[in-house]
Short mmCIF file of C-alpha atoms in Angstrom, two decimals:
data_model
loop_
_atom_site.label_atom_id
_atom_site.label_comp_id
_atom_site.label_asym_id
_atom_site.label_seq_id
_atom_site.Cartn_x
_atom_site.Cartn_y
_atom_site.Cartn_z
CA MET Z 1070 80.16 113.38 121.67
CA ARG Z 1071 78.29 116.26 120.67
CA ASP Z 1072 75.43 117.68 122.54
CA GLY Z 1073 75.34 114.51 124.63
CA ARG Z 1074 74.66 112.38 121.51
CA ARG Z 1075 76.97 109.98 119.69
CA GLU Z 1076 77.90 111.16 116.36
CA ARG Z 1077 76.57 109.22 113.62
CA SER Z 1078 79.74 107.86 111.31
CA VAL Z 1079 79.96 108.91 107.46
CA PHE Z 1080 79.60 106.05 105.07
CA LEU Z 1081 81.58 106.44 101.93
CA GLY Z 1082 83.26 109.63 103.12
CA LEU Z 1083 86.70 110.76 102.67
CA LEU Z 1084 89.43 108.33 103.40
CA PRO Z 1085 92.33 109.17 105.32
CA TRP Z 1086 95.25 110.34 103.22
CA PRO Z 1087 97.62 107.10 104.27
CA GLU Z 1088 94.86 104.81 103.38
CA ARG Z 1089 93.89 106.70 100.21
CA ALA Z 1090 97.29 106.27 99.08
CA ARG Z 1091 97.61 102.66 99.69
CA VAL Z 1092 94.56 101.81 98.05
CA ALA Z 1093 95.54 103.87 95.02
CA ARG Z 1094 98.75 101.85 94.79
CA ALA Z 1095 96.91 98.47 95.05
CA LEU Z 1096 93.95 99.46 92.60
CA ARG Z 1097 96.48 100.68 89.93
CA THR Z 1098 98.05 97.33 89.73
CA GLU Z 1099 94.93 95.55 89.77
CA THR Z 1100 93.43 97.89 87.31
CA VAL Z 1101 96.35 96.96 84.78
CA GLY Z 1102 96.07 93.60 85.64
CA GLY Z 1103 92.44 93.49 85.08
CA LEU Z 1104 93.29 94.84 81.59
CA VAL Z 1105 95.64 91.97 80.90
CA LEU Z 1106 92.99 89.57 82.32
CA LEU Z 1107 90.19 90.85 80.14
CA ALA Z 1108 92.31 90.60 76.90
CA ALA Z 1109 93.69 86.96 77.90
CA ALA Z 1110 90.00 86.07 78.32
CA VAL Z 1111 88.97 87.26 74.82
CA VAL Z 1112 92.28 85.58 73.21
CA ALA Z 1113 90.85 82.36 75.03
CA LEU Z 1114 87.12 82.78 74.02
CA VAL Z 1115 88.30 83.55 70.38
CA TRP Z 1116 91.03 80.69 70.04
CA ALA Z 1117 88.54 78.07 71.58
CA ASN Z 1118 86.08 78.98 68.72
CA THR Z 1119 88.24 79.15 65.78
CA PRO Z 1120 89.28 76.33 63.51
CA TRP Z 1121 92.40 76.13 66.05
CA SER Z 1122 90.57 75.13 68.95
CA GLY Z 1123 92.30 71.93 68.87
CA ALA Z 1124 95.97 73.37 69.36
CA TYR Z 1125 94.23 75.26 72.23
CA GLU Z 1126 92.85 72.00 73.69
CA GLU Z 1127 96.21 70.09 73.36
CA ILE Z 1128 98.38 73.05 75.01
CA ARG Z 1129 95.49 73.34 77.93
CA ASP Z 1130 95.45 69.46 78.41
CA PHE Z 1131 99.48 68.78 78.06
CA HIS Z 1132 100.79 67.40 81.07
CA PHE Z 1133 104.27 67.86 82.80
CA GLY Z 1134 106.00 67.92 86.31
CA ILE Z 1135 107.22 65.47 88.33
CA PRO Z 1136 105.45 62.14 88.52
CA ALA Z 1137 107.07 61.01 91.62
CA LEU Z 1138 106.15 63.90 93.73
CA GLY Z 1139 102.45 63.59 92.55
CA LEU Z 1140 102.98 66.76 90.67
CA ASP Z 1141 102.46 65.66 87.13
CA LEU Z 1142 99.84 68.16 85.98
CA SER Z 1143 98.35 69.45 82.87
CA VAL Z 1144 98.93 73.17 81.95
CA GLU Z 1145 95.26 74.07 82.90
CA HIS Z 1146 96.00 72.63 86.64
CA TRP Z 1147 99.33 74.20 86.90
CA THR Z 1148 97.67 77.56 86.38
CA ALA Z 1149 94.60 76.75 88.63
CA ASP Z 1150 96.58 74.99 91.28
CA GLY Z 1151 100.04 76.72 91.24
CA LEU Z 1152 99.68 80.38 89.75
CA LEU Z 1153 96.52 81.09 91.54
CA ALA Z 1154 98.30 80.15 94.79
CA VAL Z 1155 100.21 83.45 94.14
CA PHE Z 1156 97.12 85.20 93.83
CA PHE Z 1157 95.66 83.86 97.07
CA LEU Z 1158 99.02 84.75 98.74
CA VAL Z 1159 98.24 88.42 97.85
CA ALA Z 1160 94.80 88.30 98.92
CA GLY Z 1161 95.87 86.67 102.15
CA ILE Z 1162 98.27 89.42 102.88
CA GLU Z 1163 95.62 92.05 101.98
CA LEU Z 1164 93.32 90.37 104.35
CA LYS Z 1165 95.83 90.32 107.03
CA ARG Z 1166 96.54 93.88 106.42
CA GLU Z 1167 92.90 94.91 106.60
CA LEU Z 1168 92.34 92.69 109.80
CA VAL Z 1169 95.31 94.44 111.69
CA VAL Z 1170 95.51 98.11 110.54
CA GLY Z 1171 92.71 98.53 107.97
CA GLU Z 1172 88.98 98.79 107.53
CA LEU Z 1173 88.39 95.54 109.47
CA ARG Z 1174 90.53 96.23 112.63
CA THR Z 1175 87.51 97.23 114.58
CA PRO Z 1176 83.87 96.11 114.78
CA ALA Z 1177 82.62 99.58 113.96
CA THR Z 1178 84.64 99.99 110.78
CA ALA Z 1179 84.26 96.07 109.55
CA ALA Z 1180 80.61 95.97 110.11
CA LEU Z 1181 79.48 97.62 106.98
CA PRO Z 1182 81.93 95.72 104.39
CA VAL Z 1183 81.82 92.35 106.15
CA VAL Z 1184 78.07 92.48 106.30
CA ALA Z 1185 77.61 93.60 102.55
CA ALA Z 1186 80.25 90.77 101.59
CA LEU Z 1187 78.77 88.15 103.58
CA CYS Z 1188 74.99 88.92 102.03
CA GLY Z 1189 76.60 88.94 98.85
CA MET Z 1190 77.79 85.67 99.22
CA ALA Z 1191 74.81 84.35 100.99
CA VAL Z 1192 72.26 85.42 98.47
CA PRO Z 1193 73.67 84.26 95.30
CA ALA Z 1194 74.06 80.59 96.92
CA GLY Z 1195 70.72 80.92 97.96
CA VAL Z 1196 69.41 81.84 94.38
CA TYR Z 1197 71.53 79.17 92.94
CA LEU Z 1198 69.88 76.53 95.19
CA ALA Z 1199 66.60 77.92 94.74
CA THR Z 1200 66.92 77.90 90.95
CA THR Z 1201 68.40 74.45 90.71
CA GLY Z 1202 65.65 73.43 93.57
CA ILE Z 1203 62.81 74.61 91.23
CA GLY Z 1204 64.37 72.98 87.96
CA GLY Z 1205 65.34 69.74 89.35
CA GLY Z 1206 68.98 70.10 89.13
CA GLY Z 1207 72.01 69.57 91.44
CA GLY Z 1208 73.09 71.80 93.98
CA GLN Z 1209 76.84 71.27 93.97
CA GLY Z 1210 77.68 74.42 92.30
CA TRP Z 1211 76.13 76.62 95.16
CA ALA Z 1212 79.48 78.39 95.49
CA VAL Z 1213 80.04 79.39 92.10
CA PRO Z 1214 78.48 82.64 91.78
CA MET Z 1215 79.72 83.70 95.54
CA ALA Z 1216 83.06 85.52 94.73
CA THR Z 1217 83.62 88.88 93.22
CA ASP Z 1218 86.56 89.24 90.75
CA ILE Z 1219 88.16 92.61 91.66
CA ALA Z 1220 90.29 93.01 88.95
CA PHE Z 1221 88.02 92.25 86.02
CA ALA Z 1222 85.61 94.86 87.79
CA LEU Z 1223 88.39 97.76 87.63
CA ALA Z 1224 89.39 96.79 84.26
CA VAL Z 1225 85.65 97.41 83.30
CA LEU Z 1226 85.93 100.83 85.27
CA ALA Z 1227 89.05 101.65 83.13
CA VAL Z 1228 87.67 100.87 79.87
CA LEU Z 1229 84.61 102.87 80.90
CA SER Z 1230 87.16 105.79 81.81
CA THR Z 1231 84.85 106.42 84.96
CA HIS Z 1232 85.94 108.91 87.73
CA LEU Z 1233 84.29 106.55 90.45
CA PRO Z 1234 85.35 108.15 94.05
CA SER Z 1235 88.02 106.34 95.87
CA ALA Z 1236 85.83 105.80 98.79
CA LEU Z 1237 83.65 103.66 96.45
CA ARG Z 1238 86.52 102.03 94.93
CA ALA Z 1239 87.94 101.03 98.48
CA PHE Z 1240 84.62 99.68 99.32
CA LEU Z 1241 84.68 97.46 96.35
CA LEU Z 1242 88.19 96.77 97.04
CA THR Z 1243 87.19 95.60 100.95
CA LEU Z 1244 84.52 93.56 99.53
CA ALA Z 1245 86.64 91.72 97.40
CA VAL Z 1246 88.95 90.76 100.22
CA VAL Z 1247 86.29 89.60 102.38
CA ASP Z 1248 84.94 87.50 99.43
CA ASP Z 1249 88.14 86.09 98.74
CA LEU Z 1250 88.25 84.91 102.30
CA GLY Z 1251 84.89 83.27 102.05
CA ALA Z 1252 85.74 81.74 98.74
CA ILE Z 1253 89.17 79.86 100.18
CA LEU Z 1254 87.25 78.68 103.28
CA VAL Z 1255 84.47 77.07 100.94
CA ILE Z 1256 87.10 75.67 98.72
CA ALA Z 1257 89.02 74.37 102.00
CA VAL Z 1258 86.04 72.91 103.38
CA PHE Z 1259 83.72 71.63 100.75
CA PHE Z 1260 85.98 70.84 98.05
CA THR Z 1261 88.58 68.55 99.62
CA SER Z 1262 89.03 64.54 98.45
CA ASP Z 1263 91.27 61.92 99.17
CA LEU Z 1264 92.80 63.34 102.04
CA ASN Z 1265 96.44 62.26 102.84
CA PRO Z 1266 97.10 62.82 106.58
CA ALA Z 1267 100.91 62.48 106.44
CA ALA Z 1268 101.02 65.02 103.69
CA LEU Z 1269 98.80 67.59 105.34
CA ALA Z 1270 100.68 67.26 108.46
CA GLY Z 1271 103.85 68.07 106.71
CA ALA Z 1272 102.01 71.16 105.42
CA VAL Z 1273 101.05 72.01 108.73
CA ALA Z 1274 104.83 71.77 110.08
CA GLY Z 1275 105.92 73.79 107.29
CA LEU Z 1276 103.54 76.51 108.20
CA VAL Z 1277 104.62 76.15 111.88
CA VAL Z 1278 108.14 76.75 110.67
CA PHE Z 1279 107.14 79.77 108.40
CA TYR Z 1280 105.53 81.19 111.38
CA LEU Z 1281 108.35 80.71 113.76
CA LEU Z 1282 110.64 82.27 110.97
CA GLN Z 1283 108.47 85.30 111.20
CA ARG Z 1284 108.59 85.50 114.78
CA LEU Z 1285 112.22 85.42 114.83
CA ARG Z 1286 112.39 88.08 112.43
CA VAL Z 1287 114.27 85.90 109.87
CA ARG Z 1288 114.77 87.71 106.59
CA GLY Z 1289 115.82 86.47 103.24
CA TRP Z 1290 114.05 85.14 100.16
CA TRP Z 1291 116.10 82.04 100.12
CA TRP Z 1292 114.35 80.81 103.70
CA TYR Z 1293 110.95 81.53 102.50
CA VAL Z 1294 110.59 80.70 98.56
CA PRO Z 1295 111.89 76.98 99.07
CA LEU Z 1296 109.78 76.76 102.17
CA GLY Z 1297 106.73 77.83 100.31
CA VAL Z 1298 107.05 75.78 97.55
CA VAL Z 1299 107.58 72.60 99.99
CA ILE Z 1300 104.31 73.64 101.92
CA TRP Z 1301 102.38 74.01 98.60
CA ALA Z 1302 103.50 70.74 97.30
CA LEU Z 1303 102.30 68.92 100.47
CA MET Z 1304 99.07 70.97 100.62
CA TYR Z 1305 98.32 69.63 97.26
CA ASN Z 1306 99.29 66.14 97.94
CA GLY Z 1307 97.43 66.28 101.14
CA GLY Z 1308 93.93 66.39 99.06
CA VAL Z 1309 93.43 70.31 100.04
CA HIS Z 1310 93.25 72.57 97.23
CA ALA Z 1311 96.86 74.11 97.13
CA THR Z 1312 95.63 77.64 96.92
CA VAL Z 1313 94.81 77.38 100.73
CA ALA Z 1314 98.68 77.20 101.30
CA GLY Z 1315 99.05 80.76 99.46
CA VAL Z 1316 96.24 82.19 101.83
CA ALA Z 1317 97.89 80.38 105.07
CA MET Z 1318 101.26 82.06 104.50
CA GLY Z 1319 99.67 85.40 103.58
CA LEU Z 1320 97.89 85.39 106.85
CA ILE Z 1321 101.13 84.48 108.67
CA LEU Z 1322 103.31 87.13 107.08
CA ARG Z 1323 103.71 90.35 109.24
CA THR Z 1324 101.84 93.31 108.29
CA THR Z 1325 103.20 95.73 110.85
CA PRO Z 1326 106.92 96.97 110.52
CA ASP Z 1327 109.32 96.94 113.46
CA GLU Z 1328 110.84 100.20 114.71
CA THR Z 1329 113.94 99.38 112.50
CA GLU Z 1330 111.99 98.59 109.53
CA ASP Z 1331 110.85 101.03 106.79
CA THR Z 1332 108.16 98.52 105.69
CA SER Z 1333 106.73 95.08 106.93
CA PRO Z 1334 107.57 91.70 105.39
CA GLY Z 1335 103.94 91.48 104.10
CA GLU Z 1336 104.27 94.89 102.46
CA ARG Z 1337 107.16 93.92 100.85
CA THR Z 1338 106.08 90.55 99.58
CA GLU Z 1339 102.99 91.91 98.34
CA HIS Z 1340 105.02 94.87 96.51
CA LEU Z 1341 107.10 91.95 94.82
CA LEU Z 1342 104.08 89.70 94.20
CA ARG Z 1343 100.93 91.94 93.21
CA PRO Z 1344 102.23 92.63 89.71
CA VAL Z 1345 103.11 89.01 89.38
CA SER Z 1346 99.55 87.98 90.39
CA ALA Z 1347 97.83 90.58 88.67
CA GLY Z 1348 99.44 90.65 85.44
CA VAL Z 1349 100.78 87.01 84.75
CA ALA Z 1350 99.03 84.68 87.28
CA VAL Z 1351 95.62 85.29 86.98
CA PRO Z 1352 95.73 86.24 83.16
CA LEU Z 1353 97.24 82.95 82.48
CA PHE Z 1354 94.64 81.06 84.57
CA ALA Z 1355 92.10 82.97 82.50
CA LEU Z 1356 93.75 82.03 79.21
CA PHE Z 1357 93.31 78.38 79.99
CA ALA Z 1358 89.93 78.46 81.67
CA ALA Z 1359 87.98 80.75 79.88
CA GLY Z 1360 87.86 79.02 76.32
CA VAL Z 1361 84.70 77.59 76.43
CA ASN Z 1362 82.18 77.13 73.28
CA VAL Z 1363 79.87 79.72 72.81
CA SER Z 1364 77.69 78.64 70.25
CA ALA Z 1365 73.94 79.23 69.94
CA GLU Z 1366 73.37 75.62 71.31
CA ALA Z 1367 75.79 76.11 74.20
CA LEU Z 1368 74.41 79.41 75.04
CA GLY Z 1369 70.88 78.02 74.93
CA GLU Z 1370 71.84 75.21 77.29
CA VAL Z 1371 72.69 78.08 79.82
CA PHE Z 1372 69.04 79.26 79.85
CA THR Z 1373 67.54 75.76 79.92
CA ARG Z 1374 69.64 73.76 82.30
CA PRO Z 1375 68.85 74.80 86.07
CA GLU Z 1376 72.72 74.57 87.20
CA PRO Z 1377 74.39 77.28 84.71
CA LEU Z 1378 71.05 79.32 84.86
CA GLY Z 1379 71.55 79.38 88.66
CA VAL Z 1380 74.83 80.67 88.37
CA VAL Z 1381 73.68 83.37 86.07
CA LEU Z 1382 71.04 84.22 88.17
CA GLY Z 1383 73.33 84.25 91.24
CA LEU Z 1384 75.60 86.80 89.88
CA VAL Z 1385 73.39 89.27 88.32
CA VAL Z 1386 70.40 88.92 90.75
CA GLY Z 1387 71.80 87.60 93.97
CA LYS Z 1388 74.88 89.53 94.23
CA THR Z 1389 73.24 92.73 93.51
CA VAL Z 1390 70.35 92.03 96.17
CA GLY Z 1391 72.60 90.46 98.59
CA ILE Z 1392 75.18 93.59 98.66
CA PHE Z 1393 72.89 96.30 98.54
CA ALA Z 1394 70.58 95.01 100.90
CA GLY Z 1395 73.17 94.01 103.30
CA THR Z 1396 74.84 97.37 103.11
CA TYR Z 1397 71.46 99.35 103.56
CA LEU Z 1398 70.54 97.23 106.51
CA ALA Z 1399 73.92 97.35 108.05
CA ALA Z 1400 73.98 101.23 107.87
CA ARG Z 1401 70.48 101.75 109.33
CA PHE Z 1402 71.45 99.33 111.97
CA THR Z 1403 74.94 100.79 112.79
CA ARG Z 1404 73.45 104.34 112.27
CA ALA Z 1405 75.96 105.30 109.66
CA ARG Z 1406 75.06 108.38 107.31
CA LEU Z 1407 75.70 107.94 103.76
CA ASN Z 1408 78.12 110.58 102.38
CA PRO Z 1409 75.79 113.40 101.19
CA ASP Z 1410 77.70 113.93 98.10
CA LEU Z 1411 76.47 110.02 96.89
CA ALA Z 1412 73.22 108.49 96.91
CA TRP Z 1413 71.89 104.81 97.41
CA ALA Z 1414 71.92 104.53 93.69
CA ASP Z 1415 75.54 104.63 93.74
CA VAL Z 1416 75.81 101.67 96.07
CA PHE Z 1417 72.89 99.83 94.06
CA ALA Z 1418 75.32 100.22 90.91
CA LEU Z 1419 78.29 99.13 92.93
CA ALA Z 1420 76.58 95.96 93.93
CA VAL Z 1421 75.74 95.21 90.16
CA LEU Z 1422 79.30 95.48 89.31
CA ALA Z 1423 80.23 93.26 92.06
CA GLY Z 1424 78.17 90.35 90.13
CA ILE Z 1425 81.35 90.13 87.81
CA GLY Z 1426 82.72 87.05 89.20
CA PHE Z 1427 85.34 85.75 86.94
CA THR Z 1428 88.65 84.13 88.38
CA VAL Z 1429 87.19 82.60 91.71
CA ALA Z 1430 84.14 81.42 90.15
CA LEU Z 1431 85.81 79.63 87.14
CA LEU Z 1432 87.95 77.86 89.78
CA ILE Z 1433 84.96 76.74 91.63
CA GLY Z 1434 83.17 75.60 88.62
CA GLU Z 1435 86.01 73.18 87.80
CA LEU Z 1436 86.21 71.85 91.56
CA ALA Z 1437 82.18 71.25 91.81
CA PHE Z 1438 81.62 69.72 88.55
CA THR Z 1439 83.42 66.75 87.23
CA THR Z 1440 82.10 66.13 83.78
CA PRO Z 1441 83.69 68.06 80.69
CA ALA Z 1442 80.28 69.00 79.35
CA ASP Z 1443 78.93 70.30 82.89
CA VAL Z 1444 82.30 72.23 83.47
CA GLU Z 1445 81.98 74.09 79.97
CA TYR Z 1446 78.18 74.97 80.75
CA ILE Z 1447 78.92 76.34 83.98
CA LYS Z 1448 82.08 78.33 82.63
CA ALA Z 1449 79.94 79.72 80.00
CA ALA Z 1450 77.27 80.71 82.66
CA VAL Z 1451 80.07 82.69 84.64
CA LEU Z 1452 80.95 84.14 81.46
CA LEU Z 1453 77.58 85.38 80.42
CA GLY Z 1454 76.48 86.33 83.91
CA SER Z 1455 79.48 88.59 84.28
CA LEU Z 1456 79.08 90.09 80.85
CA ILE Z 1457 75.16 91.02 81.71
CA ALA Z 1458 76.52 92.54 85.07
CA THR Z 1459 79.22 94.36 83.37
CA GLY Z 1460 76.33 95.67 80.76
CA VAL Z 1461 73.84 96.69 83.69
CA ALA Z 1462 76.64 98.30 85.92
CA THR Z 1463 77.94 100.14 82.71
CA LEU Z 1464 74.50 102.07 82.40
CA LEU Z 1465 74.19 102.63 86.12
CA ILE Z 1466 77.72 104.15 86.56
CA LYS Z 1467 77.90 106.19 83.29
CA ARG Z 1468 74.72 107.98 84.24
CA ARG Z 1469 76.14 109.32 87.47
CA ASN Z 1470 79.71 109.79 85.94
CA GLY Z 1471 79.49 113.63 85.68
CA ILE Z 1472 78.81 113.67 89.49
CA TYR Z 1473 81.72 111.02 89.95
CA ARG Z 1474 84.10 113.60 87.83
CA ARG Z 1475 83.24 116.47 90.01
CA LEU Z 1476 84.01 114.53 93.32
CA TRP Z 1477 87.20 113.03 91.79
CA GLU Z 1478 88.68 116.29 90.50
CA ALA Z 1479 87.76 117.93 94.04
CA GLU Z 1480 89.76 115.08 95.78
CA THR Z 1481 92.60 115.04 93.61
CA ARG Z 1482 93.25 118.75 93.25
CA ASP Z 1483 96.90 119.67 94.02
CA GLU Z 1484 97.31 123.24 93.41
CA ASP Z 1485 100.52 123.99 95.49
CA ALA Z 1486 102.12 120.47 93.98
CA ASP Z 1487 103.17 119.34 96.89
CA GLY Z 1488 101.79 115.49 96.54
CA ILE Z 1489 99.19 115.88 99.01
CA PRO Z 1490 95.75 116.88 97.62
CA ASP Z 1491 94.52 120.38 98.88
CA ILE Z 1492 91.47 118.72 100.35
CA TYR Z 1493 93.39 117.08 102.84
CA GLN Z 1494 95.16 120.17 104.11
CA ARG Z 1495 91.70 122.06 104.30
CA THR Z 1496 90.23 119.15 106.18
CA ALA Z 1497 93.19 118.85 108.79
CA SER Z 1498 92.29 122.22 109.98
CA ASP Z 1499 88.51 121.59 109.59
CA PRO Z 1500 87.68 117.99 110.21
CA ALA Z 1501 83.90 118.70 110.30
CA GLY Z 1502 84.55 119.77 106.51
CA ALA Z 1503 85.33 116.39 105.49
CA GLU Z 1504 82.35 114.68 106.09
CA GLY Z 1505 80.26 115.53 103.03
CA THR Z 1506 83.44 114.82 100.70
CA SER Z 1507 84.17 111.42 98.81
#
């Protein structure tokens, strides 16, 4: 309290040093993984549109597994149902950490990113439904344009060689974490079929054992890896998308260390699996999911059929309007003051960038549509919508990159070479001076 009045919080101000260091580590891995993801998507598109497209389809549709256990899947489905479970496991750990010790642990700090993310999911879905309703199409793909692909967005920033301040990058990361939670809830609730109660009961029992092992402080991968595989297989056979198992286990893992521990089980697991998720699992999924026909006829269908058009508009228009409006209104409602070194144009550019919806959008597209032709059109719409969002965000971000470079240099300068940026040592003795710095 100053002068009897409550201080207004600073939105997109200087991050605390421990949070800044953690975010930097996570974003560094995701950026490298995003570049690999981008390369995999390009390879898939080129391969699927060459005379060797038949070989691509043969590899993608090749089946292997254990039929007796209900696990005889194609390569495409192994990457979507199996490898993406690792991606969602990491997402679950990140969400748990945010809820326990991160930006989402208190209502005051969670309000802005949560409201922004919820609006960024609801408005694209509404745009899709409005488009298909007017055009006489089906509404089954309403969830496709809801999720932001953080790795792809960071890859775009890396390619652009931007100096986006850490607070903006952290806000984008938090948006993506809430987006991932929304996506997995949508998948679990709306895209389940042929439920097998016995298998689901087994999966739940496995999760209970997983929880008890954590509570009893049992350590050793030989306990958790076999148990995790069993839970995943039972969840898949239970009729619920197997990636739900990954999120569930991620949420169960402890993210706060005991007094005798240097790091928590969640942090150790995330440290080991994030490179696998970002550098292997997601790129392989992209390799076998992004190979679509990009002929003039196929692209024409994107703009003439209501369902793919709804996806494009949802990603480009819905995401931008939803995130920007949600952030602006939440800031006004919570009396948050935007960092004076930034402008609402920066939030708008970030909202446009969040329209890149690749991995989860492709996954939901495959779940929502059943005929191969419809799936191809939706995939093409996701790729085209993400490409448009990338182009517009590039123009907006590059226009402000000089300002970002100045802020980035100020927050990374370390003249005494002690490993901690000088700005944190200055603001430690003068906390009020931190408000205007991003």
